[in-house]
Coordinates of C-alpha atoms and ligand atoms in Angstrom, one line a residue:
X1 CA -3.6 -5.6 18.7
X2 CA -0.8 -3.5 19.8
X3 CA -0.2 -0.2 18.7
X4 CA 2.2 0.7 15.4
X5 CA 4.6 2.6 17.8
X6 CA 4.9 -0.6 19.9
X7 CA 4.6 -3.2 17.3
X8 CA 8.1 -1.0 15.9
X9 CA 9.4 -0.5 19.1
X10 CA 9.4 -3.7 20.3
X11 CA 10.9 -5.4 16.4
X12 CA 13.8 -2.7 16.6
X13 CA 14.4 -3.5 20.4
X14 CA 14.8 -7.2 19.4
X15 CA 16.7 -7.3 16.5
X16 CA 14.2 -8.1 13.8
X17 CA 14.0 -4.7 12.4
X18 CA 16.5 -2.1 12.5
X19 CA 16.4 1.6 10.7
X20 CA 17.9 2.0 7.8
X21 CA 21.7 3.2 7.4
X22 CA 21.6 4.6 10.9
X23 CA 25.0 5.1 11.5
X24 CA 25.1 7.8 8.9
X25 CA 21.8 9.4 9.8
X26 CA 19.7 6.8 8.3
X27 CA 17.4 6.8 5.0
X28 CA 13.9 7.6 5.4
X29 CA 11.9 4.8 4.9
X30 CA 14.0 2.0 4.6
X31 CA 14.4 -0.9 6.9
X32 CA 17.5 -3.7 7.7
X33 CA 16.1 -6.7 8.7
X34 CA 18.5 -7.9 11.6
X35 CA 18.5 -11.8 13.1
X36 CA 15.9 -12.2 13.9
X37 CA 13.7 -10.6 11.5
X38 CA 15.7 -12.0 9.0
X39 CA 15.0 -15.8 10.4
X40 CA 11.8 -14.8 10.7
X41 CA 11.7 -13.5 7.0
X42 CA 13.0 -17.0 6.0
X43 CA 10.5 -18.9 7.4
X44 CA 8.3 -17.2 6.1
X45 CA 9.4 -17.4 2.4
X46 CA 10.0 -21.2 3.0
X47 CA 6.4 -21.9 3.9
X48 CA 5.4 -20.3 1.3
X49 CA 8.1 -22.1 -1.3
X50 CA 6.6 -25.6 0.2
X51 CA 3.0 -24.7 0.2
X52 CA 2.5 -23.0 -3.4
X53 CA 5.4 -25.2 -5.0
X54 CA 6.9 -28.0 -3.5
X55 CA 3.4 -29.4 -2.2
X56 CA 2.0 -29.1 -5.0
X57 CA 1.6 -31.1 -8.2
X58 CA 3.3 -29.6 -11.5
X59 CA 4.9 -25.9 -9.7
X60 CA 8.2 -25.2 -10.3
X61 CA 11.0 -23.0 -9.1
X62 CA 12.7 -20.0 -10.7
X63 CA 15.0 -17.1 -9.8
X64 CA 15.0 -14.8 -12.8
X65 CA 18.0 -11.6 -12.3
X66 CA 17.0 -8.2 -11.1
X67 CA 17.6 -5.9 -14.0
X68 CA 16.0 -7.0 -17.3
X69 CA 16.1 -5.9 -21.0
X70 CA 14.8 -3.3 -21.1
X71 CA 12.2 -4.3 -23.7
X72 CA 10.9 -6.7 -21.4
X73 CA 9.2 -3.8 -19.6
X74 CA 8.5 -1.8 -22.9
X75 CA 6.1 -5.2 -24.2
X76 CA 4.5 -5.6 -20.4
X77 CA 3.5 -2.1 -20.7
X78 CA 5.5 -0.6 -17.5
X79 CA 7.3 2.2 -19.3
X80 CA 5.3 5.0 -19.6
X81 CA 2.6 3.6 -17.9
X82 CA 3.9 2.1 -13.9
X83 CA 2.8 5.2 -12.7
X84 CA 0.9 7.1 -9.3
X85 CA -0.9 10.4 -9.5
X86 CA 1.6 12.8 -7.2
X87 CA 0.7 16.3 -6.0
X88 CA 3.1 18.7 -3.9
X89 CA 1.9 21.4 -1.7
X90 CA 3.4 24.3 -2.9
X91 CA 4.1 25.9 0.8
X92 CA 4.9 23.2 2.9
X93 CA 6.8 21.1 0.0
X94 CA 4.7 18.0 0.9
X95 CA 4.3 14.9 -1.5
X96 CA 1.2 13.4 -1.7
X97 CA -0.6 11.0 -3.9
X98 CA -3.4 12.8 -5.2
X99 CA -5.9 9.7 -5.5
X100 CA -5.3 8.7 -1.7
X101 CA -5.4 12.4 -0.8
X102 CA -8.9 12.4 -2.6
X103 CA -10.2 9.4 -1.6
X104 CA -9.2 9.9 1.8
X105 CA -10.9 13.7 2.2
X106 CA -13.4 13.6 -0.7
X107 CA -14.9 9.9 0.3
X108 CA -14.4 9.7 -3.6
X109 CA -14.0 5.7 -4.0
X110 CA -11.6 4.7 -6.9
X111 CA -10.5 8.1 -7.6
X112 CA -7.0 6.7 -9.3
X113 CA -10.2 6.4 -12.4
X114 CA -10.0 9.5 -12.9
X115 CA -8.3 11.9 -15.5
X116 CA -5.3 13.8 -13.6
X117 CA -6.8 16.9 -15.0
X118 CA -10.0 16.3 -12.5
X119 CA -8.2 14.7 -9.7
X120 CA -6.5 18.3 -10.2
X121 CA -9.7 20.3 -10.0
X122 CA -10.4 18.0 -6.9
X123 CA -7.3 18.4 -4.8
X124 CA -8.0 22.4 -5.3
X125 CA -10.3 21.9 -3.0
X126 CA -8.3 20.5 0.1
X127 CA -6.4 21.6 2.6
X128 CA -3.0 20.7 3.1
X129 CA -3.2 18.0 5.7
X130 CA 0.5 18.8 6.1
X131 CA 0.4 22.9 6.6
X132 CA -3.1 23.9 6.2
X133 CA -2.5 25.8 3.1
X134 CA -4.4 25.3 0.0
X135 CA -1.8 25.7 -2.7
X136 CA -1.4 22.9 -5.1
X137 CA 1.1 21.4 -8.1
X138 CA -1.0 20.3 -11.0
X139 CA -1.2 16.3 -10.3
X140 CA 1.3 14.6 -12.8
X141 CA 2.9 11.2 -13.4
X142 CA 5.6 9.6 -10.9
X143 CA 7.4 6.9 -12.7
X144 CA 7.1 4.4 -10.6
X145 CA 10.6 2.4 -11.8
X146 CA 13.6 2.8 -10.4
X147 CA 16.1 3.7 -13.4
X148 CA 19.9 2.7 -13.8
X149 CA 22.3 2.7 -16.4
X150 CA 25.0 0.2 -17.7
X151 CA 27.7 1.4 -20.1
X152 CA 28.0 -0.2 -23.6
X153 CA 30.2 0.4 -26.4
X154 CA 28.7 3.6 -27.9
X155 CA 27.3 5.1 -24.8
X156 CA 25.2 4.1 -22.2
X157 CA 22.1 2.3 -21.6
X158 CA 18.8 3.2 -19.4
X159 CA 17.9 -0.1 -17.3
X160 CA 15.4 -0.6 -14.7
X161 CA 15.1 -2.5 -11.1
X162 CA 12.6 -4.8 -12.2
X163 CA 9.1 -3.7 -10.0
X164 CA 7.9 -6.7 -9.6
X165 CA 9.0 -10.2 -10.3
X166 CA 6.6 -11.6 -12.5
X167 CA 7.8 -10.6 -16.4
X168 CA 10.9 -12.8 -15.1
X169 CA 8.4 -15.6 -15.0
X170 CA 6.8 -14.8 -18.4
X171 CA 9.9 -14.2 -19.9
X172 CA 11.2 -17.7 -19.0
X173 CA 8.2 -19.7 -19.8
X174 CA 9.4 -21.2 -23.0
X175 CA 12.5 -22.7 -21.2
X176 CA 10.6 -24.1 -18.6
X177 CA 8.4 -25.7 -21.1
X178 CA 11.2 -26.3 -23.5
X179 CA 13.4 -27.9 -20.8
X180 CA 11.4 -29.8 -18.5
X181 CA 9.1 -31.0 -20.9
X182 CA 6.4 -29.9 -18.7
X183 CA 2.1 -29.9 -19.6
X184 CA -0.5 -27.7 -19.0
X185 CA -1.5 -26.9 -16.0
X186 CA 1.7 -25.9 -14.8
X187 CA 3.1 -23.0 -12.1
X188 CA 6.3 -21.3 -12.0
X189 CA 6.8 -19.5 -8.5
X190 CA 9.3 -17.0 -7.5
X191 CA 11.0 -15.6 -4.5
X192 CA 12.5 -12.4 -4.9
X193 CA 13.2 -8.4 -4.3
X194 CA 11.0 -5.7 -6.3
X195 CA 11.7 -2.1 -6.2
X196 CA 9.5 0.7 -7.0
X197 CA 9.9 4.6 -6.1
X198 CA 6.8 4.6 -4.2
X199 CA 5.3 8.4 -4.3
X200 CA 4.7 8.1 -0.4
X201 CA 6.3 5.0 1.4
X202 CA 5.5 4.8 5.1
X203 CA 3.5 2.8 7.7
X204 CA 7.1 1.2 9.1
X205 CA 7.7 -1.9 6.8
X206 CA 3.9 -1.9 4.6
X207 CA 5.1 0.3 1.8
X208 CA 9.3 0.6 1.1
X209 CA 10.8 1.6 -1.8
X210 CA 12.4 -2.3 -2.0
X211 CA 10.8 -5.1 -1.0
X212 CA 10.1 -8.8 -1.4
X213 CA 7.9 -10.6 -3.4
X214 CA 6.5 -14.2 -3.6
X215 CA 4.7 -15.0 -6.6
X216 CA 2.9 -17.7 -8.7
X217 CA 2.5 -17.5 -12.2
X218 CA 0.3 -20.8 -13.2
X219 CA -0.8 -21.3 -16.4
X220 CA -3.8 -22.9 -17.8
X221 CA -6.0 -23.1 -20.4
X222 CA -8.8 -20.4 -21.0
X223 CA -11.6 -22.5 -20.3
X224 CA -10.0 -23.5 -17.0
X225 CA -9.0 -20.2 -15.6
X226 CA -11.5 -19.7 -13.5
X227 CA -11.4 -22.8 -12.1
X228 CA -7.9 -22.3 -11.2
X229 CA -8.9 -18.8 -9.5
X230 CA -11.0 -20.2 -7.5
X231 CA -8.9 -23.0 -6.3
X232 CA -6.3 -20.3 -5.7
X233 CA -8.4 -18.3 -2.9
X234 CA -9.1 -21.3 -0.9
X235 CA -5.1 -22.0 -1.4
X236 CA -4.7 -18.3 -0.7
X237 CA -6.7 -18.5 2.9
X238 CA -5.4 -22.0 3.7
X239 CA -1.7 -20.5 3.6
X240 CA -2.9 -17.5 5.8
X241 CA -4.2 -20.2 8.1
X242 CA -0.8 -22.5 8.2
X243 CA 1.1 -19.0 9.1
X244 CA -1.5 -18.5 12.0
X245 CA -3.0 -15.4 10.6
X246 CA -7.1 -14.9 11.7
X247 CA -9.3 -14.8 9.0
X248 CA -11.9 -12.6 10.7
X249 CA -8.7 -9.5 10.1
X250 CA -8.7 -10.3 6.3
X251 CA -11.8 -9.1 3.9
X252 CA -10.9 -9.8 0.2
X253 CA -12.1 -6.4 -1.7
X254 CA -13.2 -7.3 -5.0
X255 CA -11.6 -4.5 -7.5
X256 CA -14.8 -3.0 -9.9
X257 CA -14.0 -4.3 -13.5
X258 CA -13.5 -0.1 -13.7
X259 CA -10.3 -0.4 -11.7
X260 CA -9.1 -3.1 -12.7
X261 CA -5.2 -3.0 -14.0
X262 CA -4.4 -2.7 -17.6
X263 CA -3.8 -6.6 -17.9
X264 CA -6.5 -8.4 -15.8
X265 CA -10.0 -9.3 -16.1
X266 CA -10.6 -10.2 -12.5
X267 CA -8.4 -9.2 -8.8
X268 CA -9.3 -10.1 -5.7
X269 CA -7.6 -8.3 -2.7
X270 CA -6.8 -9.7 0.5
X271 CA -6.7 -6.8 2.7
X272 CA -5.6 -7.0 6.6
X273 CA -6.4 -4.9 9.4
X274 CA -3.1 -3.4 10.1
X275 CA -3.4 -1.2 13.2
X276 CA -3.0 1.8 11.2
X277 CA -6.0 0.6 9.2
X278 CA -6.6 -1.9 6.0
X279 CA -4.0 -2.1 3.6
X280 CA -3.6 -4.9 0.8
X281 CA -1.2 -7.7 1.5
X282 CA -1.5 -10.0 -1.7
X283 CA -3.4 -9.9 -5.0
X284 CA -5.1 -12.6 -6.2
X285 CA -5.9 -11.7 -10.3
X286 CA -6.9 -13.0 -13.9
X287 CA -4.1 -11.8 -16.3
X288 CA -5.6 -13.6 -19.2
X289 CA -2.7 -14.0 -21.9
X290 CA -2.0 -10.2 -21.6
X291 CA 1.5 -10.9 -20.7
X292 CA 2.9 -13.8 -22.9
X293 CA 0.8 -12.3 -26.2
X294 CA 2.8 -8.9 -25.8
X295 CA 5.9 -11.0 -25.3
X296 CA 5.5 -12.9 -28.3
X297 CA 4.0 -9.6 -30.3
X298 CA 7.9 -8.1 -29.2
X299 CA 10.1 -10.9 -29.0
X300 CA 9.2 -12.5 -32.1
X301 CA 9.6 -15.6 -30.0
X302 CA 5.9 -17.1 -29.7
X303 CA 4.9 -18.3 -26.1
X304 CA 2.0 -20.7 -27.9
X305 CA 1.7 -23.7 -26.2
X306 CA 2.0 -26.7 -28.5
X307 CA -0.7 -28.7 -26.6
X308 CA -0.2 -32.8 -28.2
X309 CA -2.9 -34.4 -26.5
X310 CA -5.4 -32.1 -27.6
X311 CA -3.7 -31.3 -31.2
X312 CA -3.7 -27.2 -30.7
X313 CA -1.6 -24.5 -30.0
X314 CA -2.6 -21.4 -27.6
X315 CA -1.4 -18.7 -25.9
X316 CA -1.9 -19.9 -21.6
X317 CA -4.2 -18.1 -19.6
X318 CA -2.1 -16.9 -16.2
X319 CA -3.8 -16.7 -12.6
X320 CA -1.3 -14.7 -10.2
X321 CA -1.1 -14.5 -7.0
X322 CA 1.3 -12.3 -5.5
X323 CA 1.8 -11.3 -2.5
X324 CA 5.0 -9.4 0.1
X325 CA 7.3 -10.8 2.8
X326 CA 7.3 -8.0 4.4
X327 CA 3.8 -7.0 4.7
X328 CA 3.4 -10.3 5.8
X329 CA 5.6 -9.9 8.3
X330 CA 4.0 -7.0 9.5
X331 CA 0.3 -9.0 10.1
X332 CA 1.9 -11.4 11.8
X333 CA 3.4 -8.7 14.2
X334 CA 0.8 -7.3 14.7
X335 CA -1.5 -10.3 15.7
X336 CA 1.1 -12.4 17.9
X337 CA 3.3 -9.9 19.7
X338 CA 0.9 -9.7 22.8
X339 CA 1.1 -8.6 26.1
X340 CA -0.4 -11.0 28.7
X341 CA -0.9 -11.6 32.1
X342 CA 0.3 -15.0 34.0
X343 CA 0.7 -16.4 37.0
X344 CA 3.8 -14.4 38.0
X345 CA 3.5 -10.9 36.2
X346 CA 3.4 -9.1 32.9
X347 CA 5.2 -10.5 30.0
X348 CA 5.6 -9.6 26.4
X349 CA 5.1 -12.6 24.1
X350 CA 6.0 -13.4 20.3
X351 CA 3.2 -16.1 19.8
X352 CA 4.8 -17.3 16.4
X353 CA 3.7 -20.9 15.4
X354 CA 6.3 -23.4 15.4
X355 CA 7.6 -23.1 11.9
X356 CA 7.9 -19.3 12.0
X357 CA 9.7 -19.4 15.1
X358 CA 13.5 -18.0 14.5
X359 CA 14.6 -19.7 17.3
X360 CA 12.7 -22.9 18.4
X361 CA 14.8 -23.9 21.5
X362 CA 17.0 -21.8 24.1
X363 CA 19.2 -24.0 25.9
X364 CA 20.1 -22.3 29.6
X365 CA 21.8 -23.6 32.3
X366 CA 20.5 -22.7 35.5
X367 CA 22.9 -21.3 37.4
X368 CA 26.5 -20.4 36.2
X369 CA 28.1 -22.7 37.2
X370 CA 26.5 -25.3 34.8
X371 CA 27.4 -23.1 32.1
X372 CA 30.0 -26.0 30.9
X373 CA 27.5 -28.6 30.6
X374 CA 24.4 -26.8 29.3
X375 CA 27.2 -25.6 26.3
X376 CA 27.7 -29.5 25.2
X377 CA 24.0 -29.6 25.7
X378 CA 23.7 -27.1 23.2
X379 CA 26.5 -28.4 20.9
X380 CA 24.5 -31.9 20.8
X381 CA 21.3 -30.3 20.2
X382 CA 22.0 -27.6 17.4
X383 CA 22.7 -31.0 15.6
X384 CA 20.3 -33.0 16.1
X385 CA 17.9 -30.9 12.9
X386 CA 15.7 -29.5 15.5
X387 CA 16.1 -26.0 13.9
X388 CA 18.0 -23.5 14.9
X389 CA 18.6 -23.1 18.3
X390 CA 20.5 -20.3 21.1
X391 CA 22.0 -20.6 24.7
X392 CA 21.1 -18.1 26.9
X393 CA 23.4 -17.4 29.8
X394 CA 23.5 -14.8 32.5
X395 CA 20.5 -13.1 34.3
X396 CA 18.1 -14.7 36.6
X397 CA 16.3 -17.8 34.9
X398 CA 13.1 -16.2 35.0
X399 CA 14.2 -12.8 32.9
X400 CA 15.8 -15.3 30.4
X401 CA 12.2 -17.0 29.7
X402 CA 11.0 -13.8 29.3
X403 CA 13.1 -12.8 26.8
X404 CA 12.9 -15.5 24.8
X405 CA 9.0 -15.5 25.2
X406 CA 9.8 -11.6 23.7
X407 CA 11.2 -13.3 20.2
X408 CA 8.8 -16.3 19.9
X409 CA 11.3 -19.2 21.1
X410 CA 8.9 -22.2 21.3
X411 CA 10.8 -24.0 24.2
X412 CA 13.2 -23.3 27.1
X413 CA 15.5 -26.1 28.0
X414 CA 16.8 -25.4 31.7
X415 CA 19.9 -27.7 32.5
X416 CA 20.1 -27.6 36.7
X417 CA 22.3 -30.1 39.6
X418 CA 19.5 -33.0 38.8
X419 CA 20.3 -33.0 35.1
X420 CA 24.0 -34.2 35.8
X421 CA 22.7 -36.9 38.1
X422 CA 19.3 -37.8 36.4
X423 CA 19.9 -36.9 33.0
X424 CA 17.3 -35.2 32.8
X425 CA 16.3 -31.5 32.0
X426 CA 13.1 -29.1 32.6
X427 CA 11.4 -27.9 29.6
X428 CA 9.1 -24.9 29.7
X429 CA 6.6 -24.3 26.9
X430 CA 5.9 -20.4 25.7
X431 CA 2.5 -20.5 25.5
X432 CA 1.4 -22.5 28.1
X433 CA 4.3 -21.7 30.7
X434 CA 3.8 -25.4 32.0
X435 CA 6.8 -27.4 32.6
X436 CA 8.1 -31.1 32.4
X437 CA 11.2 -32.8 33.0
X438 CA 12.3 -34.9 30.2
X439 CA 14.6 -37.5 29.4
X440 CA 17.8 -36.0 27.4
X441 CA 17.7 -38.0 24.9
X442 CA 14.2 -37.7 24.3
X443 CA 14.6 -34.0 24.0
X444 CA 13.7 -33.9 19.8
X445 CA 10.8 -36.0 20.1
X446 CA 9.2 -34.4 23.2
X447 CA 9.5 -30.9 20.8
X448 CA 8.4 -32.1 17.6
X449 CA 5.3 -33.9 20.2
X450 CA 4.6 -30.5 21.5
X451 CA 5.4 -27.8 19.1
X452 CA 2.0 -26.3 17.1
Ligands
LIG1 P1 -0.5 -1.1 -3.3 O1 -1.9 -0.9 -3.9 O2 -0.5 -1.2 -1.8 O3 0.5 -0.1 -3.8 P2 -0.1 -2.9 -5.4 O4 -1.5 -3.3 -5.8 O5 0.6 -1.9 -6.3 O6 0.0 -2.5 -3.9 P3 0.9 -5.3 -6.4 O7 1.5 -4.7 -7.6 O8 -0.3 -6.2 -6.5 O9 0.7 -4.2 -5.3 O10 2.1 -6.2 -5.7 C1 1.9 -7.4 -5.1 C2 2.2 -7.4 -3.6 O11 3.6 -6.9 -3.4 C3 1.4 -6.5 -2.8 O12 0.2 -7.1 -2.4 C4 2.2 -6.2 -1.6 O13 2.2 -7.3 -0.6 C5 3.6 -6.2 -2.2 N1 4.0 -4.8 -2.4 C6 3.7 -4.0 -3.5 N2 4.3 -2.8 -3.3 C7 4.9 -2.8 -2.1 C8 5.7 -1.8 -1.4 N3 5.9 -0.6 -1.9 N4 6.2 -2.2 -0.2 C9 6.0 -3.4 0.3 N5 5.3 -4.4 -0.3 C10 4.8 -4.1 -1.5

């Protein structure tokens, strides 16, 4: 695994990633995703979209709005609770979250358990890994919403940037049930941007103040909900799998029924081994009927499901899994950007899988002078629902398959004299380097043959 200052260097250099409003001096911790991060970004929300939803029996769709009434995260308990510990070193002005900062120098496990009047007496103790200095805030509450304000007649009112995308979900459950008629067990999934004011983002893209989320909602009854969590891990590291992720850099941490969140009985973490260490990349948990019981105790709208077959009405159980783009992202950077040897040098090579691929062909003629004819080979091809597909001109033919080996491009199509006489072209697989000559029209079927 590369290091975190290559893994960025070589995503900015590329145009996956680029820093945030650079051109006016940028904004710390926040991230554009350019082309090809942002084709990369896609694929991977589509995978996800056909594996938890459209593969599977009884999942449905949803795209709920960003700002909700407000109520809606008075009932799921985020105002006044969504908060981190933060402390600030008095001489250096640092920000830090006072259970990491414990856990991290104290070896104290779970120390987000504890009151903020002893996490207080315990960051007394440490030095400033900032400064040095041992001169502390008290630790206090950082509301973790992002607020903003809409005007109304009579004033205005307080809204929040919803911090995760799930009380869309909860809140819509009625209409889905109402409107499509539909029977327990069911799942609505959703694809969509959070936003919290994280106490300390950082490590690149792993923790931003806005970022996207893909989460399942599916309800069942009681006395089913743990089957459904477990056939949710195995779904879990199947989809990990499908994206080419290694199993052997996940370890699912188990959270101590002491730390688990307000509304859930049982989470599983999946953790990956980021190169700057573990960090969580989905949850797994058991929200129990937390969420639609404080939605009917508010609303006055009850979120019992009338069950016919089995003559009863009760409030669904939920299994969630939730889990961000980004940081998925991230993983995958970090396991398939690779520097290998081969037969003729050093390269640098994206080893995305097929489908995460943001370009799965590069069409290149070999010299300039075919530039004519490789452009209608490109033309044909980019219609031909291969994916999307470039043309790379200029530059030796050798630094042009090295650049798209740098971006993950699956196959290089090289148009040369033969292929105006034969018909023919050479096409040069990434991973392997081999090369064949193939029959133009044969092009898609050869790719779909040969792409993993
Ligand atoms: P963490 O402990 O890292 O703050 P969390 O437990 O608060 O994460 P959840 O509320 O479970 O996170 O959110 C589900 C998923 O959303 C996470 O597993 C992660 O992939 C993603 N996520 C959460 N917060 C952020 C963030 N600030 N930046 C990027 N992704 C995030």
């Amino acid at each position: 695994m590369k290091e975190m200052k290559e893994i960025i260097a070589h995503l900015k250099e590329k145009g996956f990633v680029y820093s945030g409003s650079s051109i006016y001096g940028g904004l710390a911790n926040s991230w554009d995703f350019g082309p090809l991060g942002t084709m990369l970004k896609n694929n991977i929300k589509d995978l996800w979209k056909k594996f938890f939803i459209d593969e599977e029996e009884n999942i449905y769709h949803l795209d709920s709005s960003i700002i909700l009434n407000s109520k809606v995260w008075e009932s799921s308990g985020h105002v006044g609770k969504f908060n981190d510990p933060m402390v600030d070193c008095k001489k250096c002005k640092e920000r830090f979250r006072a259970d990491h900062l414990i856990e991290s120098i104290k070896k104290i496990k779970n120390a987000n358990n504890l009151s903020f009047e002893e996490q207080t007496k315990f960051v007394k103790d440490i030095v400033c890994p900032s400064c040095g200095k041992q001169d502390w805030t008290d630790v206090r509450a950082f509301e973790l919403m992002f607020k903003t304000s809409s005007s109304k007649t009579g004033g205005e009112e307080t809204l929040y940037l919803r911090p995760e995308t799930a009380q869309g979900v909860f809140i819509n459950f009625k209409n889905v049930v109402d409107t499509l008629n539909v029977k327990i067990p069911f799942g609505i999934g959703q694809v969509g941007k959070a936003f919290r004011n994280e106490v300390t983002p950082g490590n690149f893209i792993f923790r931003t103040k806005e970022f996207e989320q893909l989460e399942l909602e599916f309800f069942t009854r009681e006395k089913e909900s743990t089957i459904w969590f477990d056939y949710y891990i195995k779904k879990i590291n199947d989809f990990l799998l499908s994206l080419g992720l290694t199993l052997d850099n996940f370890r699912k941490y188990e959270v101590p029924n002491d730390s688990l969140a307000h509304y859930s009985s049982r989470t599983i973490d999946f953790e990956y081994k980021f190169p700057f260490g573990w960090g969580e990349i989905l949850g797994l948990a058991n929200r129990g009927n937390f969420d639609l019981t404080n939605h009917t105790n508010s609303s006055n709208d009850s979120m019992e499901y009338n069950d016919q077959s089995a003559k009863e009405k009760y409030m669904p159980h939920v299994i969630e899994t939730s889990m961000g783009v980004e940081r998925l992202l991230f993983a995958i950077s970090s396991e398939m950007l690779i520097t290998e040897t081969i037969n003729d040098g050093e390269r640098e090579v994206f080893k995305l899988p097929f489908n995460l691929s943001p370009y799965k062909v590069s069409v290149m003629p070999l010299t300039n002078k075919l530039e004519k004819e490789a452009n209608s080979l490109y033309k044909e091809l980019l219609k031909k629902d291969i994916g999307p597909i470039n043309l790379s001109i200029g530059g030796s033919i050798g630094k042009r398959y090295r650049k798209q080996d740098s971006v993950g491009t699956m196959f290089s199509i090289t148009f040369d004299f033969d292929s105006i006489k034969d018909n023919m072209v050479t096409i040069r697989n990434r991973d392997t380097t081999k090369q064949e000559r193939v029959f133009i029209p044969d092009i898609k079927k050869y790719i779909l043959k040969n792409a993993r």
